[in-house]
């Protein structure tokens, strides 16, 4: 039996409520306090008989969430009211209409958004993923939904101790999976760190406690160290008349844990356990100059590591973070990270979006990054363009949350911010969907690179395009932004749709020629004949030319008896003499060799992968033990062995008349690199000869250009002509075929 002192509880409730009002006071407008009071009373009444798992009155929770909103995120009255009421609709008789009537439309829509994403998000649960997507949709209308949701989650994490173990694990992992990266992306660094720390506390309690103990044990040593480290800096800053504060802050438990894990080192060897932060009171106009002045002072005393200078003042991160970071060598031989920023920047860094937004409103000059606004616009367009499934979307979206950024430039010098690891192709899609879809490569800092080239900070990127280019499946492996992924998927879907339509038309035409009806029964038989799962799959293959339309004829001739014959020949053909006998009986006495491209209906054969023969090549057939007849080039590396040791299994084969079948061939190109070379090469391939390119990879090193092209050609003649034309491109030294 838990003893409950109701009087004590009532006092505590009022105390917490007053704290909210006190914190909100500077931002309250007329009537706001009344509104908050009304929301408090409604919530208090609605939850009056409810208790949390810990035994505490339920009202503590909405009160704490509201307090986090105002105190730690910097939100205003609407959010406080919404936070106080956030569980009322879900847990009590109150309906959304009641909220609308009593507190207005804005509060109602926010609570509606919050209610939609209630419950626990389970990875792999499409319903929850869909709910999450809905929540993100409201982001474009009102980012406060997400901010309050994060506050809600933070309070739940802080009170996780009273939950049963399995729920702790579930809630903690979900927090790590989703809410911590979301908080990070919204610039709520303090909350993000706390969520991560709490995650560690509940999932790996021993490690967590161990690190916390060690941080505490080393505290007095650290404080002494920091005091002596900052002493000369402080004196100089005072001498030069700066108004400032200096803090020496240990890093979060989770980030220390991460360092230990990543580098495989014990706590004692993590050198940057803390950072020194210098916060200046600066006028907006002189912020940047002041910060660099302080940088100059710091590096007068301590030598900086040139690789560890981060200037997020000139180029703020897309979540609004601004700061100047340097790592310097202390007198004791220890590296120390020094963060230099103004109090405005510090507030943005700690409290994120709301602070950022506040300053932005105040400042009409437009100073301060609009990266977050861009991000919200991007999320909105992503949600609108994505009609794929919700879980896939979640993965894409989450992938984008986690990554740090790279800053790259267009040829004209415009800055683009992409997630770390983004490729030239991501950049192309960032510029424009069409540019992405037509991208064949890029020039990064004047050097040619393939589409999957990873971009680095400061790269200047020019995208090369070709009208013949089309997105393919494997492009999805070459991009990491959800924008590019969504656009490629759109294009593939479109392409598939149009191939299906093409295929359907071809089949209708073919059947008409053969005086057969185009109806579902025939289509079903065709589908079965080609052993495909769906009619659309069949149309698609015809449309793409994977199924040669002329082979439809063989469907007409297709009868059970022939099927038997076909089977019989497969079984009987063991060597050259039986083959010749069979083929004569089937196709007439003049027939003694395999006609590639025609005899498909009577004999099973495949083109050998070891040498990829194409029409025009000298070839022979080889009867294999299990895989039917294989066609090899006479120049195949395996030919000698096959011809000499198994002569009785070799059959004559030749190509039939020129068919419009495309074969995959590979070319190797070497040349001297010059501007526009790759463009000229692809021009020859796609424009002049109407050849389809499957892939092109290009390497350029010290002025030497090396490329590998895979393309579809119709014959050796065709390929020879292409190689000749390619070798005439200025700068190309050698063109050779490879298998
Ligand atoms: Mn809640």
CSV table of C-alpha atoms in Angstrom, one decimal, residues 431-732:
chain,number,residue,atom,x,y,z
A,431,UNK,CA,20.0,20.9,-58.8
A,432,UNK,CA,17.0,19.7,-60.7
A,433,UNK,CA,15.1,16.4,-61.3
A,434,UNK,CA,15.9,16.6,-65.0
A,435,UNK,CA,19.6,17.2,-64.4
A,436,UNK,CA,19.6,14.2,-62.1
A,437,UNK,CA,17.8,12.0,-64.6
A,438,UNK,CA,20.2,12.9,-67.4
A,439,UNK,CA,23.4,12.8,-65.4
A,440,UNK,CA,26.2,10.7,-66.9
A,441,UNK,CA,29.0,12.0,-64.7
A,442,UNK,CA,30.5,15.1,-63.2
A,443,UNK,CA,33.5,17.3,-63.0
A,444,UNK,CA,34.6,17.8,-59.4
A,445,UNK,CA,37.1,20.6,-59.1
A,446,UNK,CA,37.7,20.2,-62.9
A,447,UNK,CA,38.3,16.5,-62.7
A,448,UNK,CA,36.1,13.9,-64.3
A,449,UNK,CA,34.3,11.6,-61.9
A,450,UNK,CA,31.6,8.9,-62.2
A,451,UNK,CA,28.1,9.5,-60.9
A,452,UNK,CA,28.8,7.6,-57.7
A,453,UNK,CA,31.7,9.8,-56.7
A,454,UNK,CA,31.4,10.8,-53.1
A,455,UNK,CA,31.6,14.6,-52.5
A,456,UNK,CA,33.8,16.3,-50.0
A,457,UNK,CA,33.6,19.7,-48.3
A,458,UNK,CA,34.4,22.5,-50.6
A,459,UNK,CA,34.1,20.6,-53.8
A,460,UNK,CA,32.9,22.5,-56.8
A,461,UNK,CA,30.7,20.3,-58.9
A,462,UNK,CA,29.6,20.5,-62.5
A,463,UNK,CA,27.2,17.9,-63.7
A,464,UNK,CA,27.5,16.4,-67.2
A,465,UNK,CA,24.3,15.3,-68.8
A,466,UNK,CA,23.2,13.4,-71.9
A,467,UNK,CA,19.7,13.4,-73.4
A,468,UNK,CA,20.1,9.7,-73.9
A,469,UNK,CA,20.6,9.0,-70.2
A,470,UNK,CA,18.0,7.3,-68.1
A,471,UNK,CA,17.9,6.3,-64.4
A,472,UNK,CA,18.4,2.6,-63.7
A,473,UNK,CA,17.8,0.4,-60.8
A,474,UNK,CA,21.4,0.5,-59.6
A,475,UNK,CA,21.3,4.2,-59.4
A,476,UNK,CA,19.5,3.7,-56.1
A,477,UNK,CA,22.8,2.3,-54.7
A,478,UNK,CA,24.6,5.4,-55.9
A,479,UNK,CA,22.6,8.0,-54.0
A,480,UNK,CA,21.9,8.7,-50.4
A,481,UNK,CA,19.5,11.7,-50.2
A,482,UNK,CA,15.9,10.7,-50.0
A,483,UNK,CA,15.1,13.3,-52.6
A,484,UNK,CA,17.3,11.6,-55.2
A,485,UNK,CA,16.0,8.2,-54.2
A,486,UNK,CA,12.4,9.3,-54.5
A,487,UNK,CA,13.0,10.9,-57.9
A,488,UNK,CA,14.8,7.8,-59.2
A,489,UNK,CA,12.0,5.5,-58.0
A,490,UNK,CA,9.5,7.8,-59.7
A,491,UNK,CA,11.4,7.6,-63.0
A,492,UNK,CA,11.7,3.8,-62.8
A,493,UNK,CA,8.0,3.5,-62.1
A,494,UNK,CA,7.2,5.7,-65.1
A,495,UNK,CA,9.6,3.8,-67.3
A,496,UNK,CA,8.1,0.5,-66.2
A,497,UNK,CA,4.6,1.8,-66.9
A,498,UNK,CA,5.5,2.9,-70.4
A,499,UNK,CA,7.4,-0.3,-71.2
A,500,UNK,CA,4.2,-2.2,-70.1
A,501,UNK,CA,2.2,-0.1,-72.5
A,502,UNK,CA,4.7,-0.6,-75.3
A,503,UNK,CA,4.7,-4.3,-74.7
A,504,UNK,CA,0.9,-4.5,-74.8
A,505,UNK,CA,0.8,-2.7,-78.1
A,506,UNK,CA,3.4,-4.9,-79.6
A,507,UNK,CA,1.5,-8.0,-78.5
A,508,UNK,CA,-1.8,-6.7,-79.8
A,509,UNK,CA,-0.1,-6.0,-83.2
A,510,UNK,CA,1.6,-9.4,-83.3
A,511,UNK,CA,-1.5,-11.3,-82.4
A,512,UNK,CA,-3.4,-9.5,-85.1
A,513,UNK,CA,-0.7,-10.4,-87.7
A,514,UNK,CA,-1.1,-14.0,-86.6
A,515,UNK,CA,-4.9,-13.8,-86.8
A,516,UNK,CA,-5.3,-14.5,-83.1
A,517,UNK,CA,-7.6,-12.7,-80.7
A,518,UNK,CA,-6.2,-10.4,-78.1
A,519,UNK,CA,-8.1,-11.4,-75.0
A,520,UNK,CA,-7.4,-12.3,-71.5
A,521,UNK,CA,-7.3,-16.0,-72.2
A,522,UNK,CA,-4.6,-15.7,-74.9
A,523,UNK,CA,-2.6,-13.3,-72.7
A,524,UNK,CA,-2.8,-15.8,-69.9
A,525,UNK,CA,-1.5,-18.6,-72.1
A,526,UNK,CA,1.3,-16.4,-73.3
A,527,UNK,CA,2.2,-15.6,-69.7
A,528,UNK,CA,2.3,-19.2,-68.9
A,529,UNK,CA,4.2,-20.0,-72.0
A,530,UNK,CA,7.0,-17.6,-71.0
A,531,UNK,CA,6.8,-18.8,-67.4
A,532,UNK,CA,6.2,-15.3,-65.9
A,533,UNK,CA,4.2,-14.4,-62.8
A,534,UNK,CA,2.0,-11.7,-64.2
A,535,UNK,CA,0.7,-10.4,-67.5
A,536,UNK,CA,2.3,-7.0,-66.8
A,537,UNK,CA,5.6,-8.7,-66.2
A,538,UNK,CA,5.2,-10.3,-69.7
A,539,UNK,CA,4.2,-7.0,-71.3
A,540,UNK,CA,7.2,-5.3,-69.6
A,541,UNK,CA,9.6,-7.8,-71.0
A,542,UNK,CA,8.3,-7.5,-74.5
A,543,UNK,CA,8.3,-3.7,-74.2
A,544,UNK,CA,11.9,-3.7,-72.9
A,545,UNK,CA,12.9,-6.1,-75.7
A,546,UNK,CA,13.9,-8.8,-73.2
A,547,UNK,CA,11.4,-11.1,-75.0
A,548,UNK,CA,11.9,-10.9,-78.7
A,549,UNK,CA,8.5,-10.3,-80.3
A,550,UNK,CA,9.3,-12.8,-83.1
A,551,UNK,CA,9.4,-15.5,-80.5
A,552,UNK,CA,5.6,-15.0,-80.0
A,553,UNK,CA,5.3,-16.9,-83.3
A,554,UNK,CA,6.7,-20.0,-81.6
A,555,UNK,CA,3.8,-19.6,-79.2
A,556,UNK,CA,1.4,-20.1,-82.0
A,557,UNK,CA,3.1,-23.2,-83.2
A,558,UNK,CA,3.4,-24.4,-79.7
A,559,UNK,CA,1.6,-27.7,-79.3
A,560,UNK,CA,1.9,-30.3,-76.7
A,561,UNK,CA,3.4,-32.8,-79.2
A,562,UNK,CA,6.2,-30.3,-79.9
A,563,UNK,CA,6.7,-29.8,-76.3
A,564,UNK,CA,7.3,-33.5,-76.0
A,565,UNK,CA,9.7,-33.4,-79.0
A,566,UNK,CA,11.5,-30.5,-77.5
A,567,UNK,CA,11.8,-32.5,-74.3
A,568,UNK,CA,13.0,-35.6,-76.2
A,569,UNK,CA,15.7,-33.7,-78.0
A,570,UNK,CA,17.0,-32.3,-74.8
A,571,UNK,CA,17.3,-35.7,-73.4
A,572,UNK,CA,18.8,-37.3,-76.5
A,573,UNK,CA,21.3,-34.7,-77.4
A,574,UNK,CA,24.5,-35.9,-75.9
A,575,UNK,CA,26.9,-35.4,-78.7
A,576,UNK,CA,27.4,-34.0,-82.1
A,577,UNK,CA,26.1,-36.9,-84.1
A,578,UNK,CA,22.8,-37.3,-82.2
A,579,UNK,CA,22.3,-33.5,-82.5
A,580,UNK,CA,22.8,-33.5,-86.3
A,581,UNK,CA,20.4,-36.4,-86.6
A,582,UNK,CA,17.8,-34.8,-84.5
A,583,UNK,CA,18.1,-31.4,-86.1
A,584,UNK,CA,17.7,-33.0,-89.6
A,585,UNK,CA,14.6,-34.9,-88.6
A,586,UNK,CA,13.1,-31.7,-87.2
A,587,UNK,CA,14.1,-29.1,-89.7
A,588,UNK,CA,14.8,-31.0,-92.9
A,589,UNK,CA,17.8,-32.8,-94.4
A,590,UNK,CA,19.6,-29.6,-95.4
A,591,UNK,CA,19.8,-28.6,-91.8
A,592,UNK,CA,22.9,-29.7,-89.9
A,593,UNK,CA,23.8,-26.9,-87.7
A,594,UNK,CA,22.3,-24.7,-85.0
A,595,UNK,CA,20.9,-21.4,-86.2
A,596,UNK,CA,21.3,-19.0,-83.3
A,597,UNK,CA,18.3,-16.7,-83.0
A,598,UNK,CA,16.0,-19.1,-84.9
A,599,UNK,CA,16.1,-22.5,-83.5
A,600,UNK,CA,15.1,-21.3,-80.1
A,601,UNK,CA,11.8,-23.1,-80.4
A,602,UNK,CA,13.3,-26.5,-80.9
A,603,UNK,CA,16.6,-26.4,-79.1
A,604,UNK,CA,17.5,-24.9,-75.8
A,605,UNK,CA,20.7,-22.9,-76.0
A,606,UNK,CA,22.3,-20.1,-74.1
A,607,UNK,CA,25.1,-17.7,-74.8
A,608,UNK,CA,28.2,-18.5,-72.7
A,609,UNK,CA,29.0,-15.9,-70.0
A,610,UNK,CA,32.7,-16.5,-70.3
A,611,UNK,CA,33.0,-14.8,-73.7
A,612,UNK,CA,29.6,-13.1,-74.3
A,613,UNK,CA,29.3,-13.8,-78.1
A,614,UNK,CA,27.5,-11.3,-80.2
A,615,UNK,CA,26.1,-11.8,-83.7
A,616,UNK,CA,29.0,-11.8,-86.2
A,617,UNK,CA,31.4,-13.5,-83.9
A,618,UNK,CA,32.8,-16.9,-84.9
A,619,UNK,CA,31.0,-19.3,-82.7
A,620,UNK,CA,30.4,-23.0,-81.9
A,621,UNK,CA,27.9,-24.8,-79.8
A,622,UNK,CA,28.9,-27.1,-76.9
A,623,UNK,CA,26.6,-29.7,-75.4
A,624,UNK,CA,26.9,-29.4,-71.7
A,625,UNK,CA,25.9,-32.1,-69.2
A,626,UNK,CA,23.3,-30.1,-67.4
A,627,UNK,CA,22.7,-26.8,-69.0
A,628,UNK,CA,21.8,-27.7,-72.6
A,629,UNK,CA,23.7,-26.2,-75.4
A,630,UNK,CA,26.1,-23.3,-74.8
A,631,UNK,CA,27.3,-20.9,-77.5
A,632,UNK,CA,31.0,-19.9,-77.2
A,633,UNK,CA,33.2,-17.6,-79.3
A,634,UNK,CA,35.9,-19.6,-81.1
A,635,UNK,CA,38.3,-17.1,-79.4
A,636,UNK,CA,36.9,-17.9,-76.0
A,637,UNK,CA,39.6,-18.7,-73.4
A,638,UNK,CA,37.8,-22.0,-72.8
A,639,UNK,CA,37.5,-22.9,-76.4
A,640,UNK,CA,40.8,-24.6,-76.8
A,641,UNK,CA,40.1,-27.0,-74.0
A,642,UNK,CA,36.5,-27.7,-75.1
A,643,UNK,CA,37.4,-28.2,-78.7
A,644,UNK,CA,40.4,-30.4,-78.1
A,645,UNK,CA,39.1,-32.7,-75.3
A,646,UNK,CA,35.4,-32.9,-76.0
A,647,UNK,CA,35.3,-32.7,-79.8
A,648,UNK,CA,32.3,-35.1,-80.0
A,649,UNK,CA,30.2,-32.6,-78.0
A,650,UNK,CA,30.9,-29.7,-80.2
A,651,UNK,CA,28.2,-28.7,-82.7
A,652,UNK,CA,28.3,-26.3,-85.6
A,653,UNK,CA,26.5,-23.1,-85.0
A,654,UNK,CA,26.0,-19.8,-86.9
A,655,UNK,CA,24.0,-16.7,-86.6
A,656,UNK,CA,20.8,-16.1,-88.5
A,657,UNK,CA,20.1,-12.9,-90.4
A,658,UNK,CA,20.6,-9.6,-88.6
A,659,UNK,CA,18.1,-9.4,-85.9
A,660,UNK,CA,17.4,-6.4,-83.8
A,661,UNK,CA,18.7,-8.1,-80.7
A,662,UNK,CA,21.1,-6.1,-78.6
A,663,UNK,CA,24.0,-7.8,-77.0
A,664,UNK,CA,26.1,-6.6,-74.1
A,665,UNK,CA,29.6,-5.7,-74.9
A,666,UNK,CA,32.4,-4.0,-72.9
A,667,UNK,CA,34.9,-1.4,-74.1
A,668,UNK,CA,38.0,-0.2,-72.4
A,669,UNK,CA,39.1,3.3,-73.3
A,670,UNK,CA,42.4,5.1,-72.5
A,671,UNK,CA,43.3,8.6,-73.4
A,672,UNK,CA,44.6,11.9,-72.2
A,673,UNK,CA,42.1,13.8,-70.0
A,674,UNK,CA,40.7,17.0,-71.2
A,675,UNK,CA,37.6,19.1,-70.5
A,676,UNK,CA,34.6,17.7,-72.3
A,677,UNK,CA,36.1,14.4,-73.1
A,678,UNK,CA,33.5,12.2,-71.4
A,679,UNK,CA,30.9,14.3,-73.1
A,680,UNK,CA,32.3,13.6,-76.5
A,681,UNK,CA,32.7,9.9,-75.8
A,682,UNK,CA,29.1,9.5,-74.7
A,683,UNK,CA,28.0,11.6,-77.6
A,684,UNK,CA,29.6,9.2,-80.1
A,685,UNK,CA,28.0,6.3,-78.3
A,686,UNK,CA,24.5,7.6,-77.8
A,687,UNK,CA,23.9,10.2,-80.5
A,688,UNK,CA,25.8,8.9,-83.5
A,689,UNK,CA,25.1,5.3,-83.4
A,690,UNK,CA,22.0,5.0,-81.4
A,691,UNK,CA,23.5,2.6,-79.0
A,692,UNK,CA,22.3,2.1,-75.5
A,693,UNK,CA,24.8,2.5,-72.9
A,694,UNK,CA,24.4,0.4,-69.8
A,695,UNK,CA,27.1,1.8,-67.6
A,696,UNK,CA,30.2,4.0,-67.8
A,697,UNK,CA,32.8,4.3,-65.2
A,698,UNK,CA,35.7,6.7,-65.6
A,699,UNK,CA,38.9,7.2,-63.8
A,700,UNK,CA,41.2,10.1,-64.3
A,701,UNK,CA,44.6,10.3,-62.7
A,702,UNK,CA,47.4,12.7,-63.4
A,703,UNK,CA,45.9,13.6,-66.8
A,704,UNK,CA,45.3,10.1,-67.9
A,705,UNK,CA,41.8,9.1,-68.6
A,706,UNK,CA,40.6,5.5,-68.3
A,707,UNK,CA,37.1,4.5,-68.9
A,708,UNK,CA,35.0,1.3,-69.0
A,709,UNK,CA,31.8,1.3,-71.0
A,710,UNK,CA,29.2,-1.4,-71.1
A,711,UNK,CA,26.8,-1.1,-74.0
A,712,UNK,CA,24.3,-2.9,-76.1
A,713,UNK,CA,25.3,-3.5,-79.8
A,714,UNK,CA,23.7,-5.5,-82.5
A,715,UNK,CA,26.7,-7.2,-84.1
A,716,UNK,CA,30.5,-7.2,-84.4
A,717,UNK,CA,30.2,-4.9,-87.4
A,718,UNK,CA,28.3,-2.5,-85.3
A,719,UNK,CA,30.8,-2.7,-82.5
A,720,UNK,CA,33.8,-2.3,-84.9
A,721,UNK,CA,32.2,0.9,-86.3
A,722,UNK,CA,31.7,2.2,-82.8
A,723,UNK,CA,35.3,1.5,-81.8
A,724,UNK,CA,36.6,3.2,-84.9
A,725,UNK,CA,34.5,6.3,-84.2
A,726,UNK,CA,35.5,6.3,-80.6
A,727,UNK,CA,39.2,6.1,-81.4
A,728,UNK,CA,38.7,9.3,-83.6
A,729,UNK,CA,37.6,11.3,-80.5
A,730,UNK,CA,40.3,13.8,-79.7
A,731,UNK,CA,42.5,12.6,-76.9
A,732,UNK,CA,41.6,8.9,-77.1
